[in-house]
Amino acid sequence: MKGRILVTGGTGYIGSHTVVELQNAGYEVVIIDNLSNSNADVVDNIEKVSGIRPAFEKLDCLDFNGLDASLSQHPEIDAIIHFAAHKAVGESVAKPLMYYRNNLVSLINLLELMPKYGIRGMVFSSSCTVYGQPDTLPVTENAPVKRAESPYGNTKQINEEIVRDTVISGAPIDAILLRYFNPIGAHPSALLGELPNGIPQNLIPYLTQTAMGIREVLSVFGDDYNTPDGSCIRDFINVVDLAKAHVIAIDRILEKKQKEQVEVFNIGTGRGLSVLELIDAFEKATGVKLNYKIVGRRAGDIEQVWADPTLANRELGWKAIETIEDTLRSAWAWQLKLRERGIQ
Ligand code: WQD
């Protein structure tokens, strides 16, 4: 066994795909998740995909004493990948205090407990939202962190500062901050994918549910932006490509290959695609016509952002390889499987 990794939020969308890639790489995984935006049968599906059942404990990272007790029962954890957080830009504008409490205190609890249990490594799920609306594109890790456009983005900015300040204070922690762009798609087995509880906040699940007839129409939030077709531009990255970046980051920490105690990497494709271009790509890739309409802008949205992934390509030896067409087909295959399983 290469090591034992605690994955918070491990039954979630990115978390579950990362658990499988960790297992494929020879790591033992312990998942803790409060199931606020996922369900426990994801653990069964992880086992079906990887052939290995990860340990799972239903637990909220806000519960300091619960976390303390859990870590005392799972000895020799080498590193933590911290996914557990609320992550919807629009929702964070409506419910800022819920976002600040959940996203900040959960990280603080983990950082406070790590030294007590000799856990040295932290891979933190950060986000391109820390850049706000970048002045120049593609955006590099050295771009100035501008005022976040949403409380969600602000929690990620503050999270990064909390990690840095904790390490600077002398805590025995090595950290890698991965700034994701827009994760989309599903596992090729169609056994893992994005399945938010309730009405999807993110584009792709809402898009595939509309294509499936679960939602009547996809609302495109604005076509009056300063972009070629007026809709927002994002860097849509395949979730399995993203998951693999986490394994490389864990390897880097445990093999002590970091150049600094806190490192930051953009995990994106380097390709910008507008919402309307994505809709067109989905229809072409799947042959499924999509019912959509243009509506007003969504509060908190930034106009356009896509990554310069050069640093991750060079330093981590990681690169996004899945095409947007295959990625969209995987999202559709997942939606079809959900229907087949009677889940949606
Ligand atoms: C994408 C675009 C919307 C829904 C996400 C995650 C965040 C972070 C970054 C990881 C925007 C438009 C959406 C819809 C639409 N990821 N849209 N109709 O806001 O870029 O942020 O990626 O940390 O966690 O939330 O993603 O999918 O919500 O929106 O037109 O029904 O699609 O306006 O331009 P976003 P999103």
mmCIF file of C-alpha atoms and ligand atoms in Angstrom:
data_model
loop_
_atom_site.group_PDB
_atom_site.id
_atom_site.type_symbol
_atom_site.label_atom_id
_atom_site.label_comp_id
_atom_site.label_asym_id
_atom_site.label_seq_id
_atom_site.Cartn_x
_atom_site.Cartn_y
_atom_site.Cartn_z
ATOM 1 C CA MET A 1 0.000 0.000 0.000
ATOM 2 C CA LYS A 2 1.440 3.387 -1.018
ATOM 3 C CA GLY A 3 -0.242 5.192 1.824
ATOM 4 C CA ARG A 4 -3.577 5.976 3.466
ATOM 5 C CA ILE A 5 -5.453 9.067 2.282
ATOM 6 C CA LEU A 6 -8.416 10.738 3.971
ATOM 7 C CA VAL A 7 -10.786 12.211 1.388
ATOM 8 C CA THR A 8 -13.351 14.650 2.797
ATOM 9 C CA GLY A 9 -16.336 15.030 0.503
ATOM 10 C CA GLY A 10 -15.353 11.716 -1.053
ATOM 11 C CA THR A 11 -18.909 10.737 -2.070
ATOM 12 C CA GLY A 12 -19.236 13.964 -4.026
ATOM 13 C CA TYR A 13 -18.703 14.501 -7.718
ATOM 14 C CA ILE A 14 -14.967 15.235 -7.887
ATOM 15 C CA GLY A 15 -14.271 13.392 -4.650
ATOM 16 C CA SER A 16 -15.661 10.049 -5.837
ATOM 17 C CA HIS A 17 -13.692 10.147 -9.089
ATOM 18 C CA THR A 18 -10.553 11.008 -7.116
ATOM 19 C CA VAL A 19 -11.112 8.111 -4.688
ATOM 20 C CA VAL A 20 -11.150 5.691 -7.641
ATOM 21 C CA GLU A 21 -7.942 7.129 -9.117
ATOM 22 C CA LEU A 22 -6.234 6.964 -5.693
ATOM 23 C CA GLN A 23 -7.247 3.311 -5.362
ATOM 24 C CA ASN A 24 -6.056 2.578 -8.907
ATOM 25 C CA ALA A 25 -2.711 4.086 -7.907
ATOM 26 C CA GLY A 26 -2.416 1.793 -4.857
ATOM 27 C CA TYR A 27 -3.573 4.106 -2.069
ATOM 28 C CA GLU A 28 -5.956 3.053 0.701
ATOM 29 C CA VAL A 29 -8.788 5.580 1.065
ATOM 30 C CA VAL A 30 -10.922 6.698 4.000
ATOM 31 C CA ILE A 31 -13.928 8.858 3.061
ATOM 32 C CA ILE A 32 -15.738 11.211 5.375
ATOM 33 C CA ASP A 33 -18.750 13.032 4.010
ATOM 34 C CA ASN A 34 -21.901 14.596 5.532
ATOM 35 C CA LEU A 35 -23.940 13.579 2.443
ATOM 36 C CA SER A 36 -25.349 17.124 2.155
ATOM 37 C CA ASN A 37 -24.887 17.046 -1.614
ATOM 38 C CA SER A 38 -24.389 13.324 -2.332
ATOM 39 C CA ASN A 39 -25.542 9.904 -1.117
ATOM 40 C CA ALA A 40 -23.976 6.838 0.440
ATOM 41 C CA ASP A 41 -24.623 4.527 -2.524
ATOM 42 C CA VAL A 42 -21.705 6.292 -4.225
ATOM 43 C CA VAL A 43 -19.489 4.109 -1.975
ATOM 44 C CA ASP A 44 -21.045 1.008 -3.586
ATOM 45 C CA ASN A 45 -20.393 2.430 -7.036
ATOM 46 C CA ILE A 46 -16.788 3.284 -6.186
ATOM 47 C CA GLU A 47 -16.353 -0.366 -5.190
ATOM 48 C CA LYS A 48 -17.958 -1.520 -8.465
ATOM 49 C CA VAL A 49 -15.560 0.658 -10.466
ATOM 50 C CA SER A 50 -12.307 0.012 -8.593
ATOM 51 C CA GLY A 51 -13.033 -3.346 -6.996
ATOM 52 C CA ILE A 52 -12.040 -1.897 -3.623
ATOM 53 C CA ARG A 53 -14.501 -0.634 -1.022
ATOM 54 C CA PRO A 54 -13.158 2.494 0.710
ATOM 55 C CA ALA A 55 -13.836 3.035 4.381
ATOM 56 C CA PHE A 56 -16.702 5.523 4.757
ATOM 57 C CA GLU A 57 -17.906 7.551 7.699
ATOM 58 C CA LYS A 58 -20.874 9.955 7.609
ATOM 59 C CA LEU A 59 -19.449 12.996 9.341
ATOM 60 C CA ASP A 60 -19.559 16.776 9.013
ATOM 61 C CA CYS A 61 -16.156 18.501 8.966
ATOM 62 C CA LEU A 62 -17.755 21.249 11.066
ATOM 63 C CA ASP A 63 -17.974 18.710 13.919
ATOM 64 C CA PHE A 64 -14.547 19.181 15.533
ATOM 65 C CA ASN A 65 -15.037 16.516 18.202
ATOM 66 C CA GLY A 66 -16.443 14.096 15.629
ATOM 67 C CA LEU A 67 -13.432 14.689 13.390
ATOM 68 C CA ASP A 68 -11.075 14.247 16.336
ATOM 69 C CA ALA A 69 -12.707 10.934 17.262
ATOM 70 C CA SER A 70 -12.689 9.767 13.642
ATOM 71 C CA LEU A 71 -8.996 10.533 13.137
ATOM 72 C CA SER A 72 -8.162 8.689 16.352
ATOM 73 C CA GLN A 73 -9.910 5.620 14.886
ATOM 74 C CA HIS A 74 -8.109 5.854 11.532
ATOM 75 C CA PRO A 75 -4.400 5.832 12.430
ATOM 76 C CA GLU A 76 -1.534 6.401 10.006
ATOM 77 C CA ILE A 77 -3.306 8.705 7.608
ATOM 78 C CA ASP A 78 -0.556 10.195 5.438
ATOM 79 C CA ALA A 79 -2.467 13.006 3.784
ATOM 80 C CA ILE A 80 -5.866 14.609 3.389
ATOM 81 C CA ILE A 81 -7.604 15.723 0.211
ATOM 82 C CA HIS A 82 -10.175 18.268 1.346
ATOM 83 C CA PHE A 83 -13.130 18.538 -1.037
ATOM 84 C CA ALA A 84 -15.978 18.980 1.454
ATOM 85 C CA ALA A 85 -17.421 22.436 0.796
ATOM 86 C CA HIS A 86 -20.422 24.220 -0.627
ATOM 87 C CA LYS A 87 -19.617 25.241 -4.199
ATOM 88 C CA ALA A 88 -22.445 27.011 -5.978
ATOM 89 C CA VAL A 89 -21.660 30.562 -7.002
ATOM 90 C CA GLY A 90 -25.264 31.701 -7.262
ATOM 91 C CA GLU A 91 -26.322 30.037 -3.981
ATOM 92 C CA SER A 92 -23.424 31.661 -2.146
ATOM 93 C CA VAL A 93 -24.722 35.104 -3.087
ATOM 94 C CA ALA A 94 -28.062 34.226 -1.477
ATOM 95 C CA LYS A 95 -26.618 32.429 1.579
ATOM 96 C CA PRO A 96 -23.190 33.943 2.388
ATOM 97 C CA LEU A 97 -23.071 33.009 6.088
ATOM 98 C CA MET A 98 -23.763 29.339 5.305
ATOM 99 C CA TYR A 99 -20.843 29.430 2.864
ATOM 100 C CA TYR A 100 -18.434 31.255 5.214
ATOM 101 C CA ARG A 101 -19.149 28.968 8.149
ATOM 102 C CA ASN A 102 -19.051 25.707 6.186
ATOM 103 C CA ASN A 103 -16.140 26.404 3.881
ATOM 104 C CA LEU A 104 -13.872 28.126 6.421
ATOM 105 C CA VAL A 105 -14.506 26.273 9.675
ATOM 106 C CA SER A 106 -14.271 22.817 8.061
ATOM 107 C CA LEU A 107 -10.767 23.622 6.793
ATOM 108 C CA ILE A 108 -9.722 25.171 10.119
ATOM 109 C CA ASN A 109 -10.833 22.037 11.975
ATOM 110 C CA LEU A 110 -8.756 19.793 9.729
ATOM 111 C CA LEU A 111 -5.633 21.960 9.887
ATOM 112 C CA GLU A 112 -5.898 22.129 13.660
ATOM 113 C CA LEU A 113 -6.130 18.328 13.985
ATOM 114 C CA MET A 114 -3.509 17.293 11.410
ATOM 115 C CA PRO A 115 -0.405 17.768 13.625
ATOM 116 C CA LYS A 116 -2.087 15.926 16.502
ATOM 117 C CA TYR A 117 -2.325 12.794 14.322
ATOM 118 C CA GLY A 118 0.930 13.239 12.427
ATOM 119 C CA ILE A 119 -0.872 13.945 9.144
ATOM 120 C CA ARG A 120 1.516 16.012 7.079
ATOM 121 C CA GLY A 121 -0.004 16.331 3.614
ATOM 122 C CA MET A 122 -2.937 18.486 2.534
ATOM 123 C CA VAL A 123 -4.237 18.747 -1.030
ATOM 124 C CA PHE A 124 -6.826 21.506 -1.043
ATOM 125 C CA SER A 125 -9.677 21.854 -3.525
ATOM 126 C CA SER A 126 -9.394 25.472 -4.587
ATOM 127 C CA SER A 127 -10.920 27.141 -7.578
ATOM 128 C CA CYS A 128 -10.369 29.509 -10.479
ATOM 129 C CA THR A 129 -12.967 31.692 -8.795
ATOM 130 C CA VAL A 130 -10.125 33.032 -6.630
ATOM 131 C CA TYR A 131 -9.016 35.056 -9.663
ATOM 132 C CA GLY A 132 -12.264 36.965 -9.923
ATOM 133 C CA GLN A 133 -12.382 38.365 -13.458
ATOM 134 C CA PRO A 134 -8.729 38.161 -14.555
ATOM 135 C CA ASP A 135 -7.280 41.166 -16.385
ATOM 136 C CA THR A 136 -5.386 38.940 -18.807
ATOM 137 C CA LEU A 137 -6.281 35.510 -20.195
ATOM 138 C CA PRO A 138 -5.320 32.720 -20.059
ATOM 139 C CA VAL A 139 -4.832 33.138 -16.324
ATOM 140 C CA THR A 140 -1.618 31.969 -14.619
ATOM 141 C CA GLU A 141 -0.994 31.170 -10.943
ATOM 142 C CA ASN A 142 0.818 34.504 -10.610
ATOM 143 C CA ALA A 143 -2.233 36.483 -11.641
ATOM 144 C CA PRO A 144 -3.279 38.880 -8.891
ATOM 145 C CA VAL A 145 -6.013 37.446 -6.698
ATOM 146 C CA LYS A 146 -8.702 40.066 -7.260
ATOM 147 C CA ARG A 147 -11.793 40.756 -5.220
ATOM 148 C CA ALA A 148 -13.943 37.641 -5.564
ATOM 149 C CA GLU A 149 -17.209 38.080 -7.435
ATOM 150 C CA SER A 150 -19.111 35.824 -5.013
ATOM 151 C CA PRO A 151 -18.969 34.698 -1.391
ATOM 152 C CA TYR A 152 -18.094 31.233 -2.706
ATOM 153 C CA GLY A 153 -15.040 32.584 -4.516
ATOM 154 C CA ASN A 154 -14.146 34.613 -1.423
ATOM 155 C CA THR A 155 -14.229 31.510 0.776
ATOM 156 C CA LYS A 156 -11.704 29.885 -1.555
ATOM 157 C CA GLN A 157 -9.470 32.954 -1.406
ATOM 158 C CA ILE A 158 -9.632 32.973 2.392
ATOM 159 C CA ASN A 159 -9.115 29.193 2.518
ATOM 160 C CA GLU A 160 -5.856 29.579 0.595
ATOM 161 C CA GLU A 161 -4.683 32.286 2.999
ATOM 162 C CA ILE A 162 -5.611 30.100 5.991
ATOM 163 C CA VAL A 163 -3.453 27.283 4.613
ATOM 164 C CA ARG A 164 -0.541 29.616 3.875
ATOM 165 C CA ASP A 165 -0.659 31.335 7.271
ATOM 166 C CA THR A 166 -0.871 27.982 9.069
ATOM 167 C CA VAL A 167 2.219 26.695 7.241
ATOM 168 C CA ILE A 168 4.070 29.996 7.807
ATOM 169 C CA SER A 169 3.282 29.698 11.536
ATOM 170 C CA GLY A 170 5.461 26.573 11.530
ATOM 171 C CA ALA A 171 2.790 23.872 11.397
ATOM 172 C CA PRO A 172 4.250 20.556 10.134
ATOM 173 C CA ILE A 173 2.060 20.628 7.033
ATOM 174 C CA ASP A 174 2.947 20.380 3.324
ATOM 175 C CA ALA A 175 0.180 21.663 1.088
ATOM 176 C CA ILE A 176 -0.746 21.762 -2.574
ATOM 177 C CA LEU A 177 -3.609 24.038 -3.633
ATOM 178 C CA LEU A 178 -5.299 22.913 -6.856
ATOM 179 C CA ARG A 179 -7.267 25.677 -8.559
ATOM 180 C CA TYR A 180 -9.904 23.845 -10.606
ATOM 181 C CA PHE A 181 -11.655 25.370 -13.537
ATOM 182 C CA ASN A 182 -14.992 23.869 -14.520
ATOM 183 C CA PRO A 183 -15.125 20.122 -13.886
ATOM 184 C CA ILE A 184 -17.611 18.289 -16.152
ATOM 185 C CA GLY A 185 -18.333 14.803 -17.451
ATOM 186 C CA ALA A 186 -18.517 11.413 -15.765
ATOM 187 C CA HIS A 187 -16.551 8.222 -15.282
ATOM 188 C CA PRO A 188 -16.408 6.105 -18.501
ATOM 189 C CA SER A 189 -18.156 3.292 -16.605
ATOM 190 C CA ALA A 190 -21.183 5.633 -16.188
ATOM 191 C CA LEU A 191 -21.269 4.449 -12.552
ATOM 192 C CA LEU A 192 -19.940 7.748 -11.190
ATOM 193 C CA GLY A 193 -20.960 11.252 -12.200
ATOM 194 C CA GLU A 194 -22.442 14.546 -11.098
ATOM 195 C CA LEU A 195 -25.694 14.057 -9.215
ATOM 196 C CA PRO A 196 -26.425 17.096 -7.068
ATOM 197 C CA ASN A 197 -29.331 16.862 -4.644
ATOM 198 C CA GLY A 198 -32.295 18.942 -5.849
ATOM 199 C CA ILE A 199 -32.165 21.445 -8.695
ATOM 200 C CA PRO A 200 -28.661 21.500 -10.242
ATOM 201 C CA GLN A 201 -26.759 24.763 -9.819
ATOM 202 C CA ASN A 202 -24.024 23.831 -12.280
ATOM 203 C CA LEU A 203 -24.413 23.970 -16.043
ATOM 204 C CA ILE A 204 -23.818 20.387 -17.159
ATOM 205 C CA PRO A 205 -26.179 18.509 -14.826
ATOM 206 C CA TYR A 206 -28.906 21.022 -15.622
ATOM 207 C CA LEU A 207 -28.115 20.638 -19.338
ATOM 208 C CA THR A 208 -28.256 16.813 -19.331
ATOM 209 C CA GLN A 209 -31.407 16.786 -17.180
ATOM 210 C CA THR A 210 -33.000 19.140 -19.714
ATOM 211 C CA ALA A 211 -31.887 16.879 -22.577
ATOM 212 C CA MET A 212 -33.465 13.975 -20.666
ATOM 213 C CA GLY A 213 -36.730 15.867 -20.241
ATOM 214 C CA ILE A 214 -36.419 16.102 -16.458
ATOM 215 C CA ARG A 215 -36.114 19.904 -16.748
ATOM 216 C CA GLU A 216 -38.243 21.713 -19.290
ATOM 217 C CA VAL A 217 -35.660 24.171 -20.584
ATOM 218 C CA LEU A 218 -32.067 25.203 -19.897
ATOM 219 C CA SER A 219 -31.751 28.903 -19.053
ATOM 220 C CA VAL A 220 -28.584 30.479 -20.405
ATOM 221 C CA PHE A 221 -27.690 33.193 -17.914
ATOM 222 C CA GLY A 222 -26.938 36.104 -20.229
ATOM 223 C CA ASP A 223 -25.796 36.621 -23.797
ATOM 224 C CA ASP A 224 -24.823 40.274 -23.393
ATOM 225 C CA TYR A 225 -21.299 39.705 -22.092
ATOM 226 C CA ASN A 226 -18.260 41.094 -23.891
ATOM 227 C CA THR A 227 -17.474 37.734 -25.545
ATOM 228 C CA PRO A 228 -17.726 36.617 -29.194
ATOM 229 C CA ASP A 229 -21.217 35.135 -28.840
ATOM 230 C CA GLY A 230 -22.223 37.122 -25.738
ATOM 231 C CA SER A 231 -22.342 34.136 -23.363
ATOM 232 C CA CYS A 232 -19.827 33.473 -20.588
ATOM 233 C CA ILE A 233 -16.611 31.585 -21.321
ATOM 234 C CA ARG A 234 -15.239 28.827 -19.074
ATOM 235 C CA ASP A 235 -12.467 26.204 -19.108
ATOM 236 C CA PHE A 236 -14.412 22.926 -18.983
ATOM 237 C CA ILE A 237 -12.176 20.098 -17.752
ATOM 238 C CA ASN A 238 -12.935 16.373 -17.686
ATOM 239 C CA VAL A 239 -13.488 15.192 -14.119
ATOM 240 C CA VAL A 240 -11.246 12.110 -14.546
ATOM 241 C CA ASP A 241 -8.401 14.298 -15.824
ATOM 242 C CA LEU A 242 -8.970 16.466 -12.751
ATOM 243 C CA ALA A 243 -9.040 13.447 -10.408
ATOM 244 C CA LYS A 244 -5.697 12.243 -11.758
ATOM 245 C CA ALA A 245 -4.119 15.595 -10.895
ATOM 246 C CA HIS A 246 -4.918 14.903 -7.223
ATOM 247 C CA VAL A 247 -3.074 11.583 -7.260
ATOM 248 C CA ILE A 248 -0.025 13.288 -8.732
ATOM 249 C CA ALA A 249 -0.250 15.989 -6.065
ATOM 250 C CA ILE A 250 -0.430 13.369 -3.292
ATOM 251 C CA ASP A 251 2.548 11.502 -4.786
ATOM 252 C CA ARG A 252 4.479 14.778 -4.924
ATOM 253 C CA ILE A 253 3.881 15.508 -1.243
ATOM 254 C CA LEU A 254 4.565 11.994 0.049
ATOM 255 C CA GLU A 255 7.692 11.653 -2.099
ATOM 256 C CA LYS A 256 8.787 15.085 -0.806
ATOM 257 C CA LYS A 257 9.189 16.502 -4.305
ATOM 258 C CA GLN A 258 7.640 19.876 -3.490
ATOM 259 C CA LYS A 259 9.766 22.958 -4.160
ATOM 260 C CA GLU A 260 7.888 24.950 -1.543
ATOM 261 C CA GLN A 261 5.809 23.955 1.474
ATOM 262 C CA VAL A 262 2.727 25.442 -0.185
ATOM 263 C CA GLU A 263 2.371 25.095 -3.963
ATOM 264 C CA VAL A 264 -0.442 26.298 -6.230
ATOM 265 C CA PHE A 265 -1.431 24.860 -9.619
ATOM 266 C CA ASN A 266 -4.093 25.704 -12.189
ATOM 267 C CA ILE A 267 -5.880 22.518 -13.190
ATOM 268 C CA GLY A 268 -7.542 23.392 -16.472
ATOM 269 C CA THR A 269 -7.346 22.505 -20.148
ATOM 270 C CA GLY A 270 -6.104 25.907 -21.337
ATOM 271 C CA ARG A 271 -9.113 26.090 -23.683
ATOM 272 C CA GLY A 272 -11.987 28.546 -23.249
ATOM 273 C CA LEU A 273 -15.473 27.593 -24.450
ATOM 274 C CA SER A 274 -18.622 29.696 -24.214
ATOM 275 C CA VAL A 275 -21.876 28.397 -22.796
ATOM 276 C CA LEU A 276 -23.478 28.549 -26.243
ATOM 277 C CA GLU A 277 -20.491 26.763 -27.810
ATOM 278 C CA LEU A 278 -20.812 24.064 -25.162
ATOM 279 C CA ILE A 279 -24.496 23.591 -25.942
ATOM 280 C CA ASP A 280 -23.625 23.285 -29.647
ATOM 281 C CA ALA A 281 -20.842 20.796 -28.838
ATOM 282 C CA PHE A 282 -23.250 18.711 -26.734
ATOM 283 C CA GLU A 283 -25.831 18.532 -29.540
ATOM 284 C CA LYS A 284 -23.153 17.535 -32.073
ATOM 285 C CA ALA A 285 -21.450 15.008 -29.767
ATOM 286 C CA THR A 286 -24.651 13.254 -28.689
ATOM 287 C CA GLY A 287 -27.097 13.984 -31.517
ATOM 288 C CA VAL A 288 -29.533 15.184 -28.846
ATOM 289 C CA LYS A 289 -31.305 18.496 -29.435
ATOM 290 C CA LEU A 290 -31.364 20.809 -26.432
ATOM 291 C CA ASN A 291 -34.226 23.120 -25.453
ATOM 292 C CA TYR A 292 -32.698 26.329 -24.097
ATOM 293 C CA LYS A 293 -33.527 30.008 -23.758
ATOM 294 C CA ILE A 294 -31.534 33.138 -23.028
ATOM 295 C CA VAL A 295 -32.398 34.834 -19.735
ATOM 296 C CA GLY A 296 -30.758 37.532 -17.578
ATOM 297 C CA ARG A 297 -27.327 37.310 -16.027
ATOM 298 C CA ARG A 298 -26.776 35.309 -12.788
ATOM 299 C CA ALA A 299 -25.442 37.281 -9.810
ATOM 300 C CA GLY A 300 -21.836 36.380 -9.000
ATOM 301 C CA ASP A 301 -20.897 35.116 -12.458
ATOM 302 C CA ILE A 302 -17.673 36.307 -13.989
ATOM 303 C CA GLU A 303 -17.562 36.944 -17.721
ATOM 304 C CA GLN A 304 -14.699 34.770 -18.917
ATOM 305 C CA VAL A 305 -11.888 32.685 -17.507
ATOM 306 C CA TRP A 306 -9.649 29.913 -18.792
ATOM 307 C CA ALA A 307 -6.394 28.478 -17.509
ATOM 308 C CA ASP A 308 -2.780 28.682 -18.456
ATOM 309 C CA PRO A 309 -1.938 25.135 -17.248
ATOM 310 C CA THR A 310 1.770 25.340 -18.156
ATOM 311 C CA LEU A 311 2.992 25.105 -14.563
ATOM 312 C CA ALA A 312 0.994 21.935 -13.817
ATOM 313 C CA ASN A 313 2.007 20.460 -17.170
ATOM 314 C CA ARG A 314 5.689 21.101 -16.443
ATOM 315 C CA GLU A 315 5.993 20.640 -12.672
ATOM 316 C CA LEU A 316 3.410 17.908 -12.123
ATOM 317 C CA GLY A 317 3.788 16.233 -15.485
ATOM 318 C CA TRP A 318 -0.017 16.431 -15.656
ATOM 319 C CA LYS A 319 -2.107 17.402 -18.684
ATOM 320 C CA ALA A 320 -5.832 17.330 -19.460
ATOM 321 C CA ILE A 321 -6.212 14.789 -22.257
ATOM 322 C CA GLU A 322 -9.945 14.069 -22.695
ATOM 323 C CA THR A 323 -11.696 15.863 -25.564
ATOM 324 C CA ILE A 324 -14.736 18.032 -24.915
ATOM 325 C CA GLU A 325 -16.797 15.754 -27.188
ATOM 326 C CA ASP A 326 -15.908 12.574 -25.266
ATOM 327 C CA THR A 327 -16.451 14.427 -22.003
ATOM 328 C CA LEU A 328 -19.933 15.578 -23.020
ATOM 329 C CA ARG A 329 -20.747 12.068 -24.242
ATOM 330 C CA SER A 330 -19.697 10.722 -20.817
ATOM 331 C CA ALA A 331 -22.033 13.204 -19.109
ATOM 332 C CA TRP A 332 -24.890 12.064 -21.335
ATOM 333 C CA ALA A 333 -24.101 8.357 -20.807
ATOM 334 C CA TRP A 334 -24.215 9.011 -17.046
ATOM 335 C CA GLN A 335 -27.614 10.714 -17.364
ATOM 336 C CA LEU A 336 -28.911 7.745 -19.399
ATOM 337 C CA LYS A 337 -27.596 5.313 -16.767
ATOM 338 C CA LEU A 338 -29.381 7.270 -14.017
ATOM 339 C CA ARG A 339 -32.616 6.868 -15.976
ATOM 340 C CA GLU A 340 -31.904 3.133 -16.485
ATOM 341 C CA ARG A 341 -31.310 2.751 -12.734
ATOM 342 C CA GLY A 342 -34.556 4.580 -12.030
ATOM 343 C CA ILE A 343 -32.735 7.312 -10.148
ATOM 344 C CA GLN A 344 -33.820 10.174 -12.393
HETATM 345 C C1 WQD B 1 -20.892 27.885 -15.720
HETATM 346 C C2 WQD B 1 -21.493 28.850 -16.716
HETATM 347 C C3 WQD B 1 -23.247 30.205 -15.806
HETATM 348 C C4 WQD B 1 -26.121 27.031 -15.096
HETATM 349 C C5 WQD B 1 -18.193 26.321 -11.117
HETATM 350 C C6 WQD B 1 -18.436 25.776 -9.762
HETATM 351 C C7 WQD B 1 -17.383 26.207 -8.810
HETATM 352 C C8 WQD B 1 -16.014 26.158 -9.412
HETATM 353 C C9 WQD B 1 -15.940 26.802 -10.758
HETATM 354 C C10 WQD B 1 -14.819 24.224 -8.679
HETATM 355 C C11 WQD B 1 -21.763 30.228 -16.101
HETATM 356 C C12 WQD B 1 -23.766 29.287 -16.903
HETATM 357 C C13 WQD B 1 -24.980 27.722 -15.440
HETATM 358 C C14 WQD B 1 -27.295 27.222 -15.852
HETATM 359 C C15 WQD B 1 -26.125 28.766 -17.260
HETATM 360 N N1 WQD B 1 -15.623 24.809 -9.573
HETATM 361 N N2 WQD B 1 -24.989 28.569 -16.509
HETATM 362 N N3 WQD B 1 -27.259 28.089 -16.920
HETATM 363 O O1 WQD B 1 -20.294 29.208 -11.836
HETATM 364 O O2 WQD B 1 -18.437 28.751 -13.494
HETATM 365 O O3 WQD B 1 -18.482 27.690 -11.189
HETATM 366 O O4 WQD B 1 -16.917 26.123 -11.559
HETATM 367 O O5 WQD B 1 -14.410 24.670 -7.680
HETATM 368 O O6 WQD B 1 -17.423 25.310 -7.737
HETATM 369 O O7 WQD B 1 -19.674 26.262 -9.324
HETATM 370 O O8 WQD B 1 -20.056 26.959 -12.976
HETATM 371 O O9 WQD B 1 -21.638 25.446 -14.063
HETATM 372 O O10 WQD B 1 -22.532 27.114 -12.358
HETATM 373 O O11 WQD B 1 -21.715 27.932 -14.567
HETATM 374 O O12 WQD B 1 -26.118 29.555 -18.228
HETATM 375 O O13 WQD B 1 -28.396 26.633 -15.592
HETATM 376 O O14 WQD B 1 -22.755 28.336 -17.128
HETATM 377 O O15 WQD B 1 -23.826 31.503 -15.924
HETATM 378 O O16 WQD B 1 -21.505 31.204 -17.090
HETATM 379 P P1 WQD B 1 -19.328 28.270 -12.421
HETATM 380 P P2 WQD B 1 -21.567 26.799 -13.440
#
